[in-house]
Coordinates of C-alpha atoms and ligand atoms in Angstrom, one line a residue:
X1 CA 0.0 0.0 0.0
X2 CA 1.3 3.4 -0.9
X3 CA 2.4 5.5 2.1
X4 CA 0.4 8.6 2.8
X5 CA 2.7 11.6 2.5
X6 CA 2.1 14.4 5.0
X7 CA 3.6 17.8 4.8
X8 CA 4.1 20.2 7.7
X9 CA 5.0 23.9 7.6
X10 CA 6.9 24.9 10.7
X11 CA 7.3 28.7 11.1
X12 CA 9.9 30.3 13.4
X13 CA 13.3 28.6 13.2
X14 CA 16.1 30.9 14.3
X15 CA 18.8 28.3 15.3
X16 CA 19.3 24.8 16.7
X17 CA 17.7 25.7 20.0
X18 CA 14.4 27.0 18.5
X19 CA 11.3 25.1 19.6
X20 CA 10.4 25.3 15.9
X21 CA 13.5 23.3 15.0
X22 CA 12.8 20.6 17.6
X23 CA 9.2 20.5 16.3
X24 CA 10.4 20.0 12.8
X25 CA 12.7 17.1 13.9
X26 CA 9.8 15.4 15.7
X27 CA 7.6 15.8 12.6
X28 CA 10.3 14.3 10.4
X29 CA 10.5 11.4 12.7
X30 CA 6.8 10.9 12.2
X31 CA 7.4 10.7 8.5
X32 CA 6.4 14.2 7.5
X33 CA 7.9 16.2 4.7
X34 CA 8.8 19.5 6.5
X35 CA 9.1 23.1 5.3
X36 CA 10.6 25.3 7.9
X37 CA 10.5 29.1 7.7
X38 CA 13.0 31.7 9.1
X39 CA 12.3 35.4 9.6
X40 CA 14.9 37.1 7.4
X41 CA 18.5 37.2 6.0
X42 CA 20.0 37.4 9.4
X43 CA 18.9 33.8 10.1
X44 CA 19.3 32.3 6.6
X45 CA 23.0 31.2 6.9
X46 CA 22.4 29.4 10.2
X47 CA 19.2 27.7 9.0
X48 CA 20.8 26.7 5.7
X49 CA 23.7 25.1 7.6
X50 CA 21.4 23.2 10.0
X51 CA 19.3 21.9 7.1
X52 CA 22.4 20.8 5.1
X53 CA 24.0 19.1 8.1
X54 CA 20.7 17.4 8.9
X55 CA 20.5 16.1 5.4
X56 CA 24.1 14.9 5.4
X57 CA 23.5 13.1 8.7
X58 CA 20.5 11.3 7.3
X59 CA 22.4 10.1 4.3
X60 CA 25.2 8.9 6.5
X61 CA 23.2 7.2 9.2
X62 CA 20.1 6.1 7.2
X63 CA 18.5 5.9 10.6
X64 CA 15.0 5.6 9.5
X65 CA 14.0 9.2 9.2
X66 CA 15.2 9.4 5.6
X67 CA 13.6 6.1 4.9
X68 CA 10.2 7.7 5.7
X69 CA 10.8 9.6 2.5
X70 CA 10.4 13.0 4.2
X71 CA 12.2 16.1 2.9
X72 CA 13.3 19.1 4.8
X73 CA 13.3 22.5 3.0
X74 CA 13.6 26.1 4.3
X75 CA 12.0 29.3 3.1
X76 CA 11.9 32.9 4.3
X77 CA 8.8 34.5 5.9
X78 CA 8.5 37.7 7.9
X79 CA 5.0 37.5 9.5
X80 CA 4.9 41.2 10.1
X81 CA 4.6 41.7 6.3
X82 CA 1.5 40.5 4.4
X83 CA 3.4 40.4 1.1
X84 CA 6.0 38.0 2.7
X85 CA 3.2 35.7 3.9
X86 CA 1.5 35.9 0.5
X87 CA 4.7 35.1 -1.4
X88 CA 5.3 32.1 1.0
X89 CA 1.9 30.7 0.5
X90 CA 1.2 31.5 -3.1
X91 CA 4.6 31.0 -4.7
X92 CA 7.3 29.4 -2.5
X93 CA 5.4 26.7 -0.7
X94 CA 3.4 25.6 -3.9
X95 CA 6.7 25.4 -5.8
X96 CA 8.3 23.2 -3.1
X97 CA 5.1 21.0 -2.9
X98 CA 5.0 20.6 -6.6
X99 CA 8.7 19.8 -7.0
X100 CA 9.2 17.6 -4.0
X101 CA 6.0 15.9 -2.9
X102 CA 3.7 16.3 -5.9
X103 CA 0.9 17.2 -3.5
X104 CA -1.0 20.4 -3.0
X105 CA -1.7 20.1 0.6
X106 CA -0.3 21.0 4.0
X107 CA -1.4 18.7 6.8
X108 CA 0.1 20.6 9.7
X109 CA 1.1 24.2 10.5
X110 CA 3.3 24.9 13.5
X111 CA 3.4 28.6 14.6
X112 CA 6.5 29.1 16.8
X113 CA 6.9 32.9 16.6
X114 CA 7.0 35.6 19.2
X115 CA 8.5 39.1 19.3
X116 CA 8.3 42.1 21.6
X117 CA 10.4 45.3 21.0
X118 CA 13.4 44.9 23.4
X119 CA 12.7 48.1 25.2
X120 CA 9.3 46.7 26.3
X121 CA 11.0 43.7 27.9
X122 CA 13.5 45.8 29.9
X123 CA 13.1 47.4 33.3
X124 CA 11.3 50.7 32.7
X125 CA 13.0 53.9 33.9
X126 CA 10.1 54.5 36.1
X127 CA 10.5 51.1 37.9
X128 CA 11.3 51.0 41.5
X129 CA 14.8 50.0 42.6
X130 CA 13.4 48.4 45.8
X131 CA 13.6 44.6 45.0
X132 CA 10.7 43.9 47.5
X133 CA 8.3 45.8 45.3
X134 CA 7.1 44.6 42.0
X135 CA 8.8 46.2 39.0
X136 CA 6.7 48.4 36.7
X137 CA 7.2 47.1 33.2
X138 CA 3.8 46.4 31.7
X139 CA 2.6 49.8 32.7
X140 CA 5.5 51.4 30.8
X141 CA 4.5 49.8 27.5
X142 CA 4.1 52.2 24.6
X143 CA 1.2 51.9 22.2
X144 CA 3.5 51.0 19.4
X145 CA 5.3 48.2 21.4
X146 CA 1.9 46.8 22.4
X147 CA 0.8 46.8 18.7
X148 CA 4.0 45.3 17.4
X149 CA 4.0 42.5 20.0
X150 CA 0.4 41.6 19.3
X151 CA 0.8 41.8 15.6
X152 CA 3.9 39.5 15.4
X153 CA 3.0 37.1 18.2
X154 CA -0.8 36.8 17.8
X155 CA -2.2 38.2 14.6
X156 CA 0.4 36.3 12.6
X157 CA -1.4 33.1 13.5
X158 CA -4.5 34.4 11.8
X159 CA -2.6 35.7 8.8
X160 CA -0.6 32.4 8.3
X161 CA -3.7 30.3 8.7
X162 CA -5.8 32.5 6.4
X163 CA -3.2 32.3 3.6
X164 CA -2.6 28.5 4.2
X165 CA -6.3 27.6 4.2
X166 CA -6.5 26.5 0.6
X167 CA -3.7 24.0 1.3
X168 CA -5.1 22.6 4.6
X169 CA -7.0 19.4 3.9
X170 CA -10.7 19.7 3.6
X171 CA -12.2 16.5 4.9
X172 CA -15.6 15.1 4.2
X173 CA -15.5 12.2 6.5
X174 CA -13.6 12.8 9.7
X175 CA -11.5 10.0 11.2
X176 CA -8.9 10.5 13.9
X177 CA -6.1 10.7 11.4
X178 CA -7.3 12.7 8.4
X179 CA -7.7 16.1 9.9
X180 CA -5.2 18.8 9.3
X181 CA -4.0 21.0 12.1
X182 CA -2.6 24.3 13.2
X183 CA -0.5 24.3 16.5
X184 CA 0.9 27.4 18.2
X185 CA 3.5 27.7 21.0
X186 CA 2.4 29.7 24.0
X187 CA 3.4 30.3 27.6
X188 CA 1.7 30.4 31.0
X189 CA 2.2 34.2 31.1
X190 CA -1.1 34.3 29.2
X191 CA -3.2 33.5 32.2
X192 CA -0.9 34.5 35.1
X193 CA 1.2 37.6 35.6
X194 CA 4.7 36.2 35.1
X195 CA 7.7 38.2 36.3
X196 CA 9.4 40.2 33.5
X197 CA 7.0 38.7 30.8
X198 CA 5.5 42.2 30.4
X199 CA 3.6 42.8 27.2
X200 CA 4.2 39.2 26.0
X201 CA 1.6 38.1 28.6
X202 CA -1.4 39.9 27.0
X203 CA 0.0 38.9 23.5
X204 CA -0.1 35.2 24.6
X205 CA -3.6 35.6 26.0
X206 CA -4.6 37.0 22.6
X207 CA -2.8 34.1 20.8
X208 CA -4.7 31.5 22.9
X209 CA -8.0 33.3 22.2
X210 CA -7.2 33.2 18.5
X211 CA -6.5 29.4 18.8
X212 CA -10.0 28.9 20.3
X213 CA -11.7 31.2 17.7
X214 CA -10.0 29.5 14.7
X215 CA -10.7 26.0 16.1
X216 CA -14.4 26.9 16.4
X217 CA -14.5 28.3 12.8
X218 CA -12.3 25.8 11.0
X219 CA -13.5 22.6 12.6
X220 CA -16.9 22.6 11.0
X221 CA -16.0 24.3 7.8
X222 CA -12.6 22.6 7.0
X223 CA -12.0 19.8 9.5
X224 CA -9.0 21.7 10.8
X225 CA -7.9 21.3 14.4
X226 CA -6.3 24.3 16.1
X227 CA -4.4 24.0 19.4
X228 CA -1.6 25.5 21.5
X229 CA 1.2 23.9 23.4
X230 CA 2.1 25.9 26.5
X231 CA 5.8 25.1 27.1
X232 CA 7.7 25.7 30.4
X233 CA 10.9 27.7 30.2
X234 CA 13.5 26.6 27.6
X235 CA 16.8 28.3 26.8
X236 CA 16.3 29.9 23.4
X237 CA 17.0 33.1 21.6
X238 CA 13.5 34.5 22.4
X239 CA 13.9 33.5 26.1
X240 CA 17.0 35.6 26.3
X241 CA 14.8 38.6 25.9
X242 CA 13.0 37.9 29.2
X243 CA 14.9 39.5 32.1
X244 CA 16.1 37.2 34.8
X245 CA 15.1 34.2 32.7
X246 CA 17.6 31.8 34.4
X247 CA 16.0 32.5 37.8
X248 CA 12.5 32.0 36.3
X249 CA 13.6 28.7 34.8
X250 CA 15.2 27.5 38.1
X251 CA 12.2 28.5 40.3
X252 CA 9.8 26.8 37.8
X253 CA 11.7 23.6 38.1
X254 CA 11.9 23.8 41.9
X255 CA 8.1 24.2 42.2
X256 CA 6.9 21.9 39.4
X257 CA 5.4 18.6 40.7
X258 CA 8.0 16.8 38.6
X259 CA 10.8 19.0 40.1
X260 CA 12.1 19.7 36.6
X261 CA 11.3 21.6 33.5
X262 CA 10.2 20.0 30.3
X263 CA 13.0 19.6 27.7
X264 CA 12.5 20.9 24.2
X265 CA 12.2 17.4 22.7
X266 CA 9.2 16.8 25.0
X267 CA 7.6 20.0 24.0
X268 CA 8.2 19.2 20.3
X269 CA 6.8 15.6 20.6
X270 CA 3.6 17.0 22.0
X271 CA 3.5 19.5 19.1
X272 CA 3.9 16.6 16.7
X273 CA 1.3 14.5 18.5
X274 CA -1.3 17.3 18.3
X275 CA -0.3 18.0 14.7
X276 CA -0.6 14.5 13.5
X277 CA -3.9 13.7 15.2
X278 CA -3.0 10.1 16.1
X279 CA -4.0 8.1 19.1
X280 CA -6.9 10.3 20.2
X281 CA -5.4 13.6 19.3
X282 CA -7.7 13.8 16.3
X283 CA -10.5 14.8 18.8
X284 CA -8.5 17.6 20.4
X285 CA -9.1 21.1 19.2
X286 CA -9.3 24.6 20.7
X287 CA -7.1 23.5 23.6
X288 CA -4.0 24.7 25.4
X289 CA -1.9 21.7 26.4
X290 CA 0.7 22.3 29.1
X291 CA 4.1 20.7 28.8
X292 CA 5.8 22.2 31.9
X293 CA 6.5 19.5 34.4
X294 CA 3.1 20.3 36.0
X295 CA 4.1 23.8 37.1
X296 CA 0.9 25.4 35.8
X297 CA -1.2 23.1 38.1
X298 CA 0.2 24.2 41.4
X299 CA 0.4 27.2 43.6
X300 CA 4.0 28.0 44.2
X301 CA 4.8 29.4 47.7
Ligands
LIG650 P1 13.3 31.4 19.1 O1 13.9 32.7 19.3 O2 14.1 30.3 18.7 O3 12.0 31.5 18.2 C1 11.2 32.7 18.0 C2 11.1 32.9 16.5 O4 10.2 33.9 16.2 C3 12.5 33.2 15.9 O5 12.8 32.3 14.9 C4 12.3 34.6 15.3 O6 13.0 34.8 14.1 C5 10.8 34.5 15.0 N1 10.2 35.8 14.7 C6 10.2 36.9 15.4 N2 9.6 37.9 14.7 C7 9.3 37.4 13.5 C8 8.7 37.9 12.3 N3 8.3 39.2 12.2 N4 8.5 37.1 11.3 C9 8.8 35.8 11.3 N5 9.4 35.2 12.4 C10 9.6 36.0 13.5 O7 12.6 31.1 20.6 P2 11.6 30.0 21.0 O8 11.6 30.0 22.5 O9 11.8 28.7 20.3 O10 10.2 30.6 20.6 C11 9.2 29.9 19.8 C12 7.8 30.1 20.4 O11 7.8 29.3 21.7 C13 7.4 31.5 20.8 O12 6.1 31.6 20.5 C14 7.7 31.5 22.3 O13 6.9 32.5 22.9 C15 7.2 30.1 22.6 N6 7.6 29.7 24.0 C16 8.9 29.7 24.3 C17 9.3 29.3 25.6 C18 10.7 29.4 26.1 O14 10.9 29.3 27.3 N7 11.7 29.4 25.2 C19 8.3 28.9 26.5 C20 6.9 28.9 26.1 C21 6.6 29.3 24.8

């Protein structure tokens, strides 16, 4: 029987620590063809090198991933620019699909993108110097920083999904494995005021609301599932923008029921599980799934 080819579009690879990169690897292991996207020229050389060395490794080791027949390609996409998203979805992705997999569908989209202007993630000048008092960082957010953060970190999920919709599988009979999916990465700062998370907290709350709204619209109309994975702290480029991140990570591990943080592979495996819709995940939509050692379930004192 001919193997069903599945294609995933994973947006937001900056380097080898990116949750998008780990997600791409997990999807490749499940036999997906994977297209990753990077923001701009700054990231292109790193991403190119990663993809090339991954491909060389597969050829050398033949460790099963390559035998799945999956390919790994990389394309640019700046989600703050409609033209860039349009070019990705109407020119670049169709070309790759046509040349490489001879399909015209995308089975899974992973959104692993966030950005806040650096000044909005720093201690504001009006903040107190007394360490016993909460710092005033969200209150110092400018209108434009608020808009940029929400645009890149939340609206982009709508924009990407909107442009990708023609390629997401439309199903007539829904079984647990034939639905396509959209999965976004989020953080607990959406529902709790997390130290130094500032304007990213409201942006993640917005992102999660977008997940629920899209799930409710796209389930009946297109059979598309939409979910979010809420990851505990992981050392990445984006995490470096959060002040005192090392302390946040350590305190999270100390207070989590499992007394450790989730590692990026675990986060990525849940992304791939939700994307694929296997083993019951085909009935999951509109949800935020926490992969954080249980931290989100307890009151830390
Ligand atoms: P990362 O820096 O590797 O990934 C963030 C990506 O967003 C980068 O590739 C960056 O280029 C991209 N990006 C920013 N602005 C963009 C734009 N205009 N157009 C296209 N891409 C843009 O860091 P990460 O931690 O892997 O972040 C991925 C996702 O995971 C984010 O949504 C982040 O909020 C979420 N997350 C991270 C953690 C953590 O602790 N690292 C925890 C929970 C959730």
